[in-house]
Amino acid sequence: MQLIDGKALANKVQTEVAEEVERLKQEKNVVPGLAVILVGDDPASHAYVKMKAKACEKVGFYSITHNMPDTISQSEIIQIIEMMNANPHIDGILVQLPLPKHIDTDKILEVIDPKKDVDGFHAYNVGRLVTNLDSFVPCTPLGVMKMFEAYDIDLEGKDVCVVGASNIVGKPMAALLLNANATVTVTHIYTKDLKAHTAKADIVVVGVGVPGLIKEDMVKEGAVVIDIGINRIEDGSLVGDVDFPKVSKKCSYITPVPGGVGPMTIAMLLSNTLKAAKARA
Ligand code: GUN
């Protein structure tokens, strides 16, 4: 079994982004800028946004966080986004999800200028991804693709089971895998027999937020297992959606939690923001 070291790969990507930022500054006098909109006081969201801001600083981006109370109205959020759309120093706009219940997330995401949509959640970018055109791709599945590439894991013709069908992870993951010529099965909460699908897959990609959902009898010998889940359990530790101690014994490759997909998500946000800034330059 080989561990896929997301932390090391993310560090490598960050170093490459930092070098390109320096070049962009010198040659075009452009500093990539990211605006983050954070609503409410969900501790996990605050922690993620803090990590994103720190990573921006590290690679030399300009970044601002709009930290708003959860009493904010939908039209006020839209106003902030429109301001960021018009701001020439801002290349990327990220609205941290989930938003409070009284806000229509779909409406909010549609207001973001697709050229600044570094999360790849706007329907324009989703449509371009599905049709295999150049687009902004959601950071987590993009990070997983980067891992496959870095570890020479071939996707063509492989049976891949994606567990979870969210707009943020499962659906774009499936589109990317399909674009890479894999045979993709997407399972979700209504799937009748999850194990029947995971157990025959060459590659299992899981991101549902259920600790230890994927057990050893659900995975084929020699499979590649990518764990996107990050769950804090009762003893305070972080675990993924895979029963790592047991499943790892059967795998050819597996991602750990923490230190797997998580750091890659942030690295891909930097990469997407750099891409937006280059388009501006
Ligand atoms: N919430 C959970 N994951 C993400 C993400 O990748 N981007 C945003 N904006 N919110 C999230």
PDB file of C-alpha atoms and ligand atoms in Angstrom:
ATOM      1  CA  MET A   1       0.000   0.000   0.000  1.00  0.00           C
ATOM      2  CA  GLN A   2       1.219   3.466  -0.891  1.00  0.00           C
ATOM      3  CA  LEU A   3       0.025   6.539   0.942  1.00  0.00           C
ATOM      4  CA  ILE A   4      -0.911   9.481  -1.282  1.00  0.00           C
ATOM      5  CA  ASP A   5       0.719  12.421   0.470  1.00  0.00           C
ATOM      6  CA  GLY A   6      -1.634  15.340  -0.171  1.00  0.00           C
ATOM      7  CA  LYS A   7       0.287  17.643   2.123  1.00  0.00           C
ATOM      8  CA  ALA A   8       3.559  17.217   0.237  1.00  0.00           C
ATOM      9  CA  LEU A   9       1.859  17.554  -3.151  1.00  0.00           C
ATOM     10  CA  ALA A  10      -0.028  20.665  -1.985  1.00  0.00           C
ATOM     11  CA  ASN A  11       3.248  22.205  -0.796  1.00  0.00           C
ATOM     12  CA  LYS A  12       4.766  21.565  -4.219  1.00  0.00           C
ATOM     13  CA  VAL A  13       1.793  23.219  -5.945  1.00  0.00           C
ATOM     14  CA  GLN A  14       1.994  26.191  -3.553  1.00  0.00           C
ATOM     15  CA  THR A  15       5.681  26.680  -4.325  1.00  0.00           C
ATOM     16  CA  GLU A  16       4.939  26.635  -8.065  1.00  0.00           C
ATOM     17  CA  VAL A  17       2.076  29.132  -7.616  1.00  0.00           C
ATOM     18  CA  ALA A  18       4.317  31.439  -5.532  1.00  0.00           C
ATOM     19  CA  GLU A  19       6.953  31.424  -8.287  1.00  0.00           C
ATOM     20  CA  GLU A  20       4.368  32.299 -10.916  1.00  0.00           C
ATOM     21  CA  VAL A  21       2.933  35.071  -8.735  1.00  0.00           C
ATOM     22  CA  GLU A  22       6.403  36.597  -8.507  1.00  0.00           C
ATOM     23  CA  ARG A  23       6.759  36.437 -12.297  1.00  0.00           C
ATOM     24  CA  LEU A  24       3.301  37.953 -12.820  1.00  0.00           C
ATOM     25  CA  LYS A  25       4.201  40.830 -10.490  1.00  0.00           C
ATOM     26  CA  GLN A  26       7.509  41.506 -12.221  1.00  0.00           C
ATOM     27  CA  GLU A  27       6.349  41.151 -15.811  1.00  0.00           C
ATOM     28  CA  LYS A  28       2.765  42.433 -15.751  1.00  0.00           C
ATOM     29  CA  ASN A  29       2.516  44.285 -12.430  1.00  0.00           C
ATOM     30  CA  VAL A  30      -0.456  42.085 -11.516  1.00  0.00           C
ATOM     31  CA  VAL A  31      -1.072  40.735  -8.009  1.00  0.00           C
ATOM     32  CA  PRO A  32      -3.695  37.952  -7.886  1.00  0.00           C
ATOM     33  CA  GLY A  33      -6.560  38.898  -5.569  1.00  0.00           C
ATOM     34  CA  LEU A  34      -9.098  36.678  -3.815  1.00  0.00           C
ATOM     35  CA  ALA A  35     -12.260  37.815  -2.024  1.00  0.00           C
ATOM     36  CA  VAL A  36     -13.830  35.406   0.445  1.00  0.00           C
ATOM     37  CA  ILE A  37     -17.364  35.896   1.733  1.00  0.00           C
ATOM     38  CA  LEU A  38     -18.064  34.130   4.998  1.00  0.00           C
ATOM     39  CA  VAL A  39     -21.542  34.273   6.554  1.00  0.00           C
ATOM     40  CA  GLY A  40     -22.355  33.224  10.119  1.00  0.00           C
ATOM     41  CA  ASP A  41     -20.235  31.603  12.782  1.00  0.00           C
ATOM     42  CA  ASP A  42     -19.947  27.935  11.819  1.00  0.00           C
ATOM     43  CA  PRO A  43     -16.596  26.930  13.390  1.00  0.00           C
ATOM     44  CA  ALA A  44     -15.613  24.582  10.537  1.00  0.00           C
ATOM     45  CA  SER A  45     -16.267  27.273   7.906  1.00  0.00           C
ATOM     46  CA  HIS A  46     -14.243  29.791   9.934  1.00  0.00           C
ATOM     47  CA  ALA A  47     -11.377  27.309  10.196  1.00  0.00           C
ATOM     48  CA  TYR A  48     -11.421  26.615   6.426  1.00  0.00           C
ATOM     49  CA  VAL A  49     -11.533  30.320   5.529  1.00  0.00           C
ATOM     50  CA  LYS A  50      -8.644  31.043   7.887  1.00  0.00           C
ATOM     51  CA  MET A  51      -6.562  28.339   6.173  1.00  0.00           C
ATOM     52  CA  LYS A  52      -7.461  29.740   2.750  1.00  0.00           C
ATOM     53  CA  ALA A  53      -6.480  33.300   3.743  1.00  0.00           C
ATOM     54  CA  LYS A  54      -3.207  32.065   5.219  1.00  0.00           C
ATOM     55  CA  ALA A  55      -2.377  30.143   2.037  1.00  0.00           C
ATOM     56  CA  CYS A  56      -3.118  33.273  -0.059  1.00  0.00           C
ATOM     57  CA  GLU A  57      -0.717  35.293   2.051  1.00  0.00           C
ATOM     58  CA  LYS A  58       1.961  32.617   1.735  1.00  0.00           C
ATOM     59  CA  VAL A  59       1.965  32.671  -2.078  1.00  0.00           C
ATOM     60  CA  GLY A  60       1.811  36.481  -2.322  1.00  0.00           C
ATOM     61  CA  PHE A  61      -1.859  37.006  -3.203  1.00  0.00           C
ATOM     62  CA  TYR A  62      -3.919  39.967  -2.101  1.00  0.00           C
ATOM     63  CA  SER A  63      -6.893  38.639  -0.153  1.00  0.00           C
ATOM     64  CA  ILE A  64      -9.860  40.048   1.716  1.00  0.00           C
ATOM     65  CA  THR A  65     -12.436  38.247   3.828  1.00  0.00           C
ATOM     66  CA  HIS A  66     -15.938  39.673   4.182  1.00  0.00           C
ATOM     67  CA  ASN A  67     -17.001  38.277   7.526  1.00  0.00           C
ATOM     68  CA  MET A  68     -20.782  38.773   7.771  1.00  0.00           C
ATOM     69  CA  PRO A  69     -23.270  37.943  10.567  1.00  0.00           C
ATOM     70  CA  ASP A  70     -25.910  35.308   9.761  1.00  0.00           C
ATOM     71  CA  THR A  71     -28.584  38.006  10.049  1.00  0.00           C
ATOM     72  CA  ILE A  72     -27.369  39.421   6.723  1.00  0.00           C
ATOM     73  CA  SER A  73     -29.997  39.488   3.973  1.00  0.00           C
ATOM     74  CA  GLN A  74     -29.683  37.864   0.584  1.00  0.00           C
ATOM     75  CA  SER A  75     -29.642  41.234  -1.191  1.00  0.00           C
ATOM     76  CA  GLU A  76     -26.800  42.445   1.036  1.00  0.00           C
ATOM     77  CA  ILE A  77     -24.698  39.414   0.078  1.00  0.00           C
ATOM     78  CA  ILE A  78     -25.523  40.051  -3.579  1.00  0.00           C
ATOM     79  CA  GLN A  79     -24.377  43.663  -3.146  1.00  0.00           C
ATOM     80  CA  ILE A  80     -20.988  42.499  -1.812  1.00  0.00           C
ATOM     81  CA  ILE A  81     -20.574  40.073  -4.714  1.00  0.00           C
ATOM     82  CA  GLU A  82     -21.444  42.777  -7.253  1.00  0.00           C
ATOM     83  CA  MET A  83     -18.851  45.046  -5.629  1.00  0.00           C
ATOM     84  CA  MET A  84     -16.247  42.275  -5.940  1.00  0.00           C
ATOM     85  CA  ASN A  85     -17.293  41.574  -9.548  1.00  0.00           C
ATOM     86  CA  ALA A  86     -16.530  45.226 -10.341  1.00  0.00           C
ATOM     87  CA  ASN A  87     -13.286  45.410  -8.322  1.00  0.00           C
ATOM     88  CA  PRO A  88     -10.302  45.261 -10.737  1.00  0.00           C
ATOM     89  CA  HIS A  89      -7.958  43.986  -7.984  1.00  0.00           C
ATOM     90  CA  ILE A  90     -10.129  40.930  -7.320  1.00  0.00           C
ATOM     91  CA  ASP A  91      -9.605  37.931  -9.610  1.00  0.00           C
ATOM     92  CA  GLY A  92     -11.439  35.309  -7.578  1.00  0.00           C
ATOM     93  CA  ILE A  93     -14.613  35.363  -5.488  1.00  0.00           C
ATOM     94  CA  LEU A  94     -15.413  32.557  -3.075  1.00  0.00           C
ATOM     95  CA  VAL A  95     -18.595  32.307  -1.025  1.00  0.00           C
ATOM     96  CA  GLN A  96     -17.945  29.804   1.732  1.00  0.00           C
ATOM     97  CA  LEU A  97     -20.706  27.187   1.925  1.00  0.00           C
ATOM     98  CA  PRO A  98     -23.001  26.258   3.544  1.00  0.00           C
ATOM     99  CA  LEU A  99     -24.939  29.535   3.752  1.00  0.00           C
ATOM    100  CA  PRO A 100     -27.648  30.116   6.396  1.00  0.00           C
ATOM    101  CA  LYS A 101     -31.071  28.625   5.587  1.00  0.00           C
ATOM    102  CA  HIS A 102     -32.746  31.953   4.709  1.00  0.00           C
ATOM    103  CA  ILE A 103     -30.293  32.482   1.833  1.00  0.00           C
ATOM    104  CA  ASP A 104     -30.874  30.895  -1.590  1.00  0.00           C
ATOM    105  CA  THR A 105     -27.422  29.473  -2.358  1.00  0.00           C
ATOM    106  CA  ASP A 106     -28.195  28.897  -6.069  1.00  0.00           C
ATOM    107  CA  LYS A 107     -29.177  32.557  -6.485  1.00  0.00           C
ATOM    108  CA  ILE A 108     -25.993  33.725  -4.746  1.00  0.00           C
ATOM    109  CA  LEU A 109     -23.674  31.549  -6.840  1.00  0.00           C
ATOM    110  CA  GLU A 110     -25.297  32.780 -10.069  1.00  0.00           C
ATOM    111  CA  VAL A 111     -24.362  36.382  -9.231  1.00  0.00           C
ATOM    112  CA  ILE A 112     -20.615  35.654  -9.223  1.00  0.00           C
ATOM    113  CA  ASP A 113     -18.909  36.680 -12.464  1.00  0.00           C
ATOM    114  CA  PRO A 114     -18.065  33.295 -14.093  1.00  0.00           C
ATOM    115  CA  LYS A 115     -14.570  34.648 -14.869  1.00  0.00           C
ATOM    116  CA  LYS A 116     -14.017  35.171 -11.117  1.00  0.00           C
ATOM    117  CA  ASP A 117     -15.729  31.928 -10.086  1.00  0.00           C
ATOM    118  CA  VAL A 118     -12.624  30.215  -8.688  1.00  0.00           C
ATOM    119  CA  ASP A 119     -14.790  27.621  -6.901  1.00  0.00           C
ATOM    120  CA  GLY A 120     -16.300  26.563 -10.234  1.00  0.00           C
ATOM    121  CA  PHE A 121     -19.831  26.500  -8.778  1.00  0.00           C
ATOM    122  CA  HIS A 122     -21.516  28.854 -11.303  1.00  0.00           C
ATOM    123  CA  ALA A 123     -23.781  27.046 -13.796  1.00  0.00           C
ATOM    124  CA  TYR A 124     -21.673  28.531 -16.642  1.00  0.00           C
ATOM    125  CA  ASN A 125     -18.554  26.733 -15.387  1.00  0.00           C
ATOM    126  CA  VAL A 126     -20.480  23.566 -14.474  1.00  0.00           C
ATOM    127  CA  GLY A 127     -21.812  23.412 -18.033  1.00  0.00           C
ATOM    128  CA  ARG A 128     -18.362  23.935 -19.504  1.00  0.00           C
ATOM    129  CA  LEU A 129     -16.890  21.222 -17.263  1.00  0.00           C
ATOM    130  CA  VAL A 130     -19.549  18.704 -18.288  1.00  0.00           C
ATOM    131  CA  THR A 131     -18.957  19.465 -21.977  1.00  0.00           C
ATOM    132  CA  ASN A 132     -15.181  19.110 -21.403  1.00  0.00           C
ATOM    133  CA  LEU A 133     -14.382  22.738 -22.238  1.00  0.00           C
ATOM    134  CA  ASP A 134     -11.855  24.827 -20.343  1.00  0.00           C
ATOM    135  CA  SER A 135     -13.499  26.065 -17.130  1.00  0.00           C
ATOM    136  CA  PHE A 136     -12.976  26.742 -13.469  1.00  0.00           C
ATOM    137  CA  VAL A 137     -13.222  23.342 -11.786  1.00  0.00           C
ATOM    138  CA  PRO A 138     -14.315  22.887  -8.133  1.00  0.00           C
ATOM    139  CA  CYS A 139     -11.195  22.723  -5.974  1.00  0.00           C
ATOM    140  CA  THR A 140     -11.708  19.403  -4.177  1.00  0.00           C
ATOM    141  CA  PRO A 141     -12.300  17.180  -7.232  1.00  0.00           C
ATOM    142  CA  LEU A 142      -9.596  19.089  -9.113  1.00  0.00           C
ATOM    143  CA  GLY A 143      -7.207  18.283  -6.255  1.00  0.00           C
ATOM    144  CA  VAL A 144      -8.114  14.595  -6.518  1.00  0.00           C
ATOM    145  CA  MET A 145      -7.344  14.646 -10.268  1.00  0.00           C
ATOM    146  CA  LYS A 146      -3.988  16.257  -9.487  1.00  0.00           C
ATOM    147  CA  MET A 147      -3.261  13.385  -7.087  1.00  0.00           C
ATOM    148  CA  PHE A 148      -4.041  10.764  -9.757  1.00  0.00           C
ATOM    149  CA  GLU A 149      -1.693  12.588 -12.117  1.00  0.00           C
ATOM    150  CA  ALA A 150       1.144  12.959  -9.585  1.00  0.00           C
ATOM    151  CA  TYR A 151       1.005   9.270  -8.639  1.00  0.00           C
ATOM    152  CA  ASP A 152       0.635   8.053 -12.255  1.00  0.00           C
ATOM    153  CA  ILE A 153      -2.718   6.452 -11.529  1.00  0.00           C
ATOM    154  CA  ASP A 154      -4.222   5.689 -14.915  1.00  0.00           C
ATOM    155  CA  LEU A 155      -7.958   6.403 -15.274  1.00  0.00           C
ATOM    156  CA  GLU A 156      -8.700   5.339 -18.829  1.00  0.00           C
ATOM    157  CA  GLY A 157     -11.216   2.477 -18.877  1.00  0.00           C
ATOM    158  CA  LYS A 158     -11.059   2.077 -15.090  1.00  0.00           C
ATOM    159  CA  ASP A 159     -14.198   1.362 -13.074  1.00  0.00           C
ATOM    160  CA  VAL A 160     -14.540   4.253 -10.654  1.00  0.00           C
ATOM    161  CA  CYS A 161     -17.184   4.453  -7.959  1.00  0.00           C
ATOM    162  CA  VAL A 162     -17.921   7.947  -6.682  1.00  0.00           C
ATOM    163  CA  VAL A 163     -19.745   7.891  -3.349  1.00  0.00           C
ATOM    164  CA  GLY A 164     -21.711  11.120  -2.866  1.00  0.00           C
ATOM    165  CA  ALA A 165     -23.445  13.233  -5.489  1.00  0.00           C
ATOM    166  CA  SER A 166     -23.117  16.805  -4.181  1.00  0.00           C
ATOM    167  CA  ASN A 167     -22.647  19.807  -6.477  1.00  0.00           C
ATOM    168  CA  ILE A 168     -19.366  20.609  -4.689  1.00  0.00           C
ATOM    169  CA  VAL A 169     -17.724  17.184  -4.839  1.00  0.00           C
ATOM    170  CA  GLY A 170     -19.508  14.148  -6.306  1.00  0.00           C
ATOM    171  CA  LYS A 171     -20.990  15.592  -9.505  1.00  0.00           C
ATOM    172  CA  PRO A 172     -17.903  17.526 -10.666  1.00  0.00           C
ATOM    173  CA  MET A 173     -15.733  14.538  -9.657  1.00  0.00           C
ATOM    174  CA  ALA A 174     -17.831  12.285 -11.880  1.00  0.00           C
ATOM    175  CA  ALA A 175     -17.588  14.765 -14.778  1.00  0.00           C
ATOM    176  CA  LEU A 176     -13.788  14.977 -14.489  1.00  0.00           C
ATOM    177  CA  LEU A 177     -13.440  11.184 -14.372  1.00  0.00           C
ATOM    178  CA  LEU A 178     -15.735  10.796 -17.358  1.00  0.00           C
ATOM    179  CA  ASN A 179     -13.676  13.389 -19.255  1.00  0.00           C
ATOM    180  CA  ALA A 180     -10.622  11.231 -18.410  1.00  0.00           C
ATOM    181  CA  ASN A 181     -12.330   8.202 -20.020  1.00  0.00           C
ATOM    182  CA  ALA A 182     -13.093   6.300 -16.816  1.00  0.00           C
ATOM    183  CA  THR A 183     -16.302   4.265 -16.423  1.00  0.00           C
ATOM    184  CA  VAL A 184     -18.055   6.120 -13.641  1.00  0.00           C
ATOM    185  CA  THR A 185     -20.750   4.995 -11.195  1.00  0.00           C
ATOM    186  CA  VAL A 186     -22.170   7.662  -8.903  1.00  0.00           C
ATOM    187  CA  THR A 187     -23.773   6.409  -5.688  1.00  0.00           C
ATOM    188  CA  HIS A 188     -25.663   8.453  -3.111  1.00  0.00           C
ATOM    189  CA  ILE A 189     -27.991   8.335  -0.150  1.00  0.00           C
ATOM    190  CA  TYR A 190     -30.732   6.553  -2.157  1.00  0.00           C
ATOM    191  CA  THR A 191     -28.415   3.871  -3.558  1.00  0.00           C
ATOM    192  CA  LYS A 192     -29.907   0.479  -2.637  1.00  0.00           C
ATOM    193  CA  ASP A 193     -26.706  -1.516  -2.227  1.00  0.00           C
ATOM    194  CA  LEU A 194     -23.618   0.659  -1.846  1.00  0.00           C
ATOM    195  CA  LYS A 195     -21.251  -2.269  -1.352  1.00  0.00           C
ATOM    196  CA  ALA A 196     -22.333  -3.877  -4.642  1.00  0.00           C
ATOM    197  CA  HIS A 197     -20.894  -0.812  -6.418  1.00  0.00           C
ATOM    198  CA  THR A 198     -17.798  -0.040  -4.325  1.00  0.00           C
ATOM    199  CA  ALA A 199     -16.622  -3.662  -4.123  1.00  0.00           C
ATOM    200  CA  LYS A 200     -16.161  -4.023  -7.873  1.00  0.00           C
ATOM    201  CA  ALA A 201     -14.503  -0.639  -8.456  1.00  0.00           C
ATOM    202  CA  ASP A 202     -10.840  -0.203  -9.353  1.00  0.00           C
ATOM    203  CA  ILE A 203     -11.007   3.229  -7.730  1.00  0.00           C
ATOM    204  CA  VAL A 204     -13.344   4.433  -4.955  1.00  0.00           C
ATOM    205  CA  VAL A 205     -13.737   8.172  -4.326  1.00  0.00           C
ATOM    206  CA  VAL A 206     -15.831   8.982  -1.263  1.00  0.00           C
ATOM    207  CA  GLY A 207     -16.974  12.336   0.098  1.00  0.00           C
ATOM    208  CA  VAL A 208     -20.155  12.197   2.150  1.00  0.00           C
ATOM    209  CA  GLY A 209     -19.202  13.083   5.732  1.00  0.00           C
ATOM    210  CA  VAL A 210     -20.004   9.732   7.350  1.00  0.00           C
ATOM    211  CA  PRO A 211     -17.078   8.537   9.504  1.00  0.00           C
ATOM    212  CA  GLY A 212     -15.887   5.044   8.611  1.00  0.00           C
ATOM    213  CA  LEU A 213     -18.632   4.462   5.985  1.00  0.00           C
ATOM    214  CA  ILE A 214     -16.311   2.496   3.687  1.00  0.00           C
ATOM    215  CA  LYS A 215     -15.325  -0.763   5.407  1.00  0.00           C
ATOM    216  CA  GLU A 216     -12.774  -3.350   4.307  1.00  0.00           C
ATOM    217  CA  ASP A 217     -15.356  -5.747   2.817  1.00  0.00           C
ATOM    218  CA  MET A 218     -16.591  -2.932   0.549  1.00  0.00           C
ATOM    219  CA  VAL A 219     -13.289  -2.505  -1.270  1.00  0.00           C
ATOM    220  CA  LYS A 220     -11.583  -4.761  -3.796  1.00  0.00           C
ATOM    221  CA  GLU A 221      -8.028  -6.022  -3.159  1.00  0.00           C
ATOM    222  CA  GLY A 222      -5.574  -3.579  -4.764  1.00  0.00           C
ATOM    223  CA  ALA A 223      -8.119  -0.764  -5.227  1.00  0.00           C
ATOM    224  CA  VAL A 224      -7.250   2.934  -5.080  1.00  0.00           C
ATOM    225  CA  VAL A 225      -9.193   4.693  -2.309  1.00  0.00           C
ATOM    226  CA  ILE A 226      -9.605   8.480  -2.160  1.00  0.00           C
ATOM    227  CA  ASP A 227     -11.154   9.801   1.046  1.00  0.00           C
ATOM    228  CA  ILE A 228     -12.621  13.297   0.827  1.00  0.00           C
ATOM    229  CA  GLY A 229     -14.465  13.146   4.154  1.00  0.00           C
ATOM    230  CA  ILE A 230     -13.320  15.205   7.125  1.00  0.00           C
ATOM    231  CA  ASN A 231     -15.219  14.333  10.287  1.00  0.00           C
ATOM    232  CA  ARG A 232     -14.503  15.353  13.847  1.00  0.00           C
ATOM    233  CA  ILE A 233     -15.428  12.443  16.109  1.00  0.00           C
ATOM    234  CA  GLU A 234     -16.242  12.361  19.818  1.00  0.00           C
ATOM    235  CA  ASP A 235     -12.644  12.081  21.051  1.00  0.00           C
ATOM    236  CA  GLY A 236     -11.845  15.285  19.103  1.00  0.00           C
ATOM    237  CA  SER A 237      -9.778  13.618  16.385  1.00  0.00           C
ATOM    238  CA  LEU A 238     -10.294  13.994  12.626  1.00  0.00           C
ATOM    239  CA  VAL A 239     -11.244  10.958  10.548  1.00  0.00           C
ATOM    240  CA  GLY A 240     -12.383  10.426   6.978  1.00  0.00           C
ATOM    241  CA  ASP A 241     -15.253   8.452   5.452  1.00  0.00           C
ATOM    242  CA  VAL A 242     -13.044   5.352   5.149  1.00  0.00           C
ATOM    243  CA  ASP A 243     -12.163   2.889   7.916  1.00  0.00           C
ATOM    244  CA  PHE A 244      -8.507   3.663   7.273  1.00  0.00           C
ATOM    245  CA  PRO A 245      -6.740   1.119   9.559  1.00  0.00           C
ATOM    246  CA  LYS A 246      -8.502  -1.848   7.903  1.00  0.00           C
ATOM    247  CA  VAL A 247      -9.130  -0.600   4.350  1.00  0.00           C
ATOM    248  CA  SER A 248      -5.535   0.590   3.909  1.00  0.00           C
ATOM    249  CA  LYS A 249      -4.321  -3.036   4.246  1.00  0.00           C
ATOM    250  CA  LYS A 250      -6.193  -3.961   1.040  1.00  0.00           C
ATOM    251  CA  CYS A 251      -5.418  -0.907  -1.119  1.00  0.00           C
ATOM    252  CA  SER A 252      -2.751  -0.170  -3.673  1.00  0.00           C
ATOM    253  CA  TYR A 253      -3.071   3.563  -2.895  1.00  0.00           C
ATOM    254  CA  ILE A 254      -4.999   5.450  -0.229  1.00  0.00           C
ATOM    255  CA  THR A 255      -5.266   9.064   0.978  1.00  0.00           C
ATOM    256  CA  PRO A 256      -4.972   9.741   4.719  1.00  0.00           C
ATOM    257  CA  VAL A 257      -7.203  12.099   6.730  1.00  0.00           C
ATOM    258  CA  PRO A 258      -5.881  14.581   7.641  1.00  0.00           C
ATOM    259  CA  GLY A 259      -3.063  15.249   5.154  1.00  0.00           C
ATOM    260  CA  GLY A 260      -4.769  13.869   2.060  1.00  0.00           C
ATOM    261  CA  VAL A 261      -7.356  15.655  -0.056  1.00  0.00           C
ATOM    262  CA  GLY A 262      -7.827  18.587   2.380  1.00  0.00           C
ATOM    263  CA  PRO A 263      -4.540  20.391   1.640  1.00  0.00           C
ATOM    264  CA  MET A 264      -5.082  19.792  -2.091  1.00  0.00           C
ATOM    265  CA  THR A 265      -8.400  21.678  -2.003  1.00  0.00           C
ATOM    266  CA  ILE A 266      -6.612  24.799  -0.793  1.00  0.00           C
ATOM    267  CA  ALA A 267      -3.764  24.359  -3.273  1.00  0.00           C
ATOM    268  CA  MET A 268      -6.287  24.147  -6.143  1.00  0.00           C
ATOM    269  CA  LEU A 269      -8.013  27.325  -4.933  1.00  0.00           C
ATOM    270  CA  LEU A 270      -4.659  29.080  -5.268  1.00  0.00           C
ATOM    271  CA  SER A 271      -4.131  27.517  -8.674  1.00  0.00           C
ATOM    272  CA  ASN A 272      -7.608  28.609  -9.864  1.00  0.00           C
ATOM    273  CA  THR A 273      -7.101  32.152  -8.565  1.00  0.00           C
ATOM    274  CA  LEU A 274      -3.743  32.344 -10.339  1.00  0.00           C
ATOM    275  CA  LYS A 275      -5.458  31.168 -13.536  1.00  0.00           C
ATOM    276  CA  ALA A 276      -8.043  33.980 -13.188  1.00  0.00           C
ATOM    277  CA  ALA A 277      -5.292  36.544 -12.559  1.00  0.00           C
ATOM    278  CA  LYS A 278      -3.357  35.379 -15.616  1.00  0.00           C
ATOM    279  CA  ALA A 279      -6.495  35.823 -17.717  1.00  0.00           C
ATOM    280  CA  ARG A 280      -6.718  39.414 -16.408  1.00  0.00           C
ATOM    281  CA  ALA A 281      -3.011  40.033 -17.160  1.00  0.00           C
TER     282      ALA A 281
HETATM  283  N1  GUN B   1     -17.709  24.283   1.726  1.00  0.00           N
HETATM  284  C1  GUN B   1     -17.185  23.047   1.708  1.00  0.00           C
HETATM  285  N2  GUN B   1     -16.293  22.926   0.702  1.00  0.00           N
HETATM  286  C2  GUN B   1     -16.273  24.104   0.061  1.00  0.00           C
HETATM  287  C3  GUN B   1     -15.552  24.600  -1.068  1.00  0.00           C
HETATM  288  O1  GUN B   1     -14.760  23.916  -1.708  1.00  0.00           O
HETATM  289  N3  GUN B   1     -15.803  25.878  -1.411  1.00  0.00           N
HETATM  290  C4  GUN B   1     -16.690  26.657  -0.738  1.00  0.00           C
HETATM  291  N4  GUN B   1     -16.886  27.897  -1.166  1.00  0.00           N
HETATM  292  N5  GUN B   1     -17.371  26.239   0.304  1.00  0.00           N
HETATM  293  C5  GUN B   1     -17.156  24.964   0.698  1.00  0.00           C
END
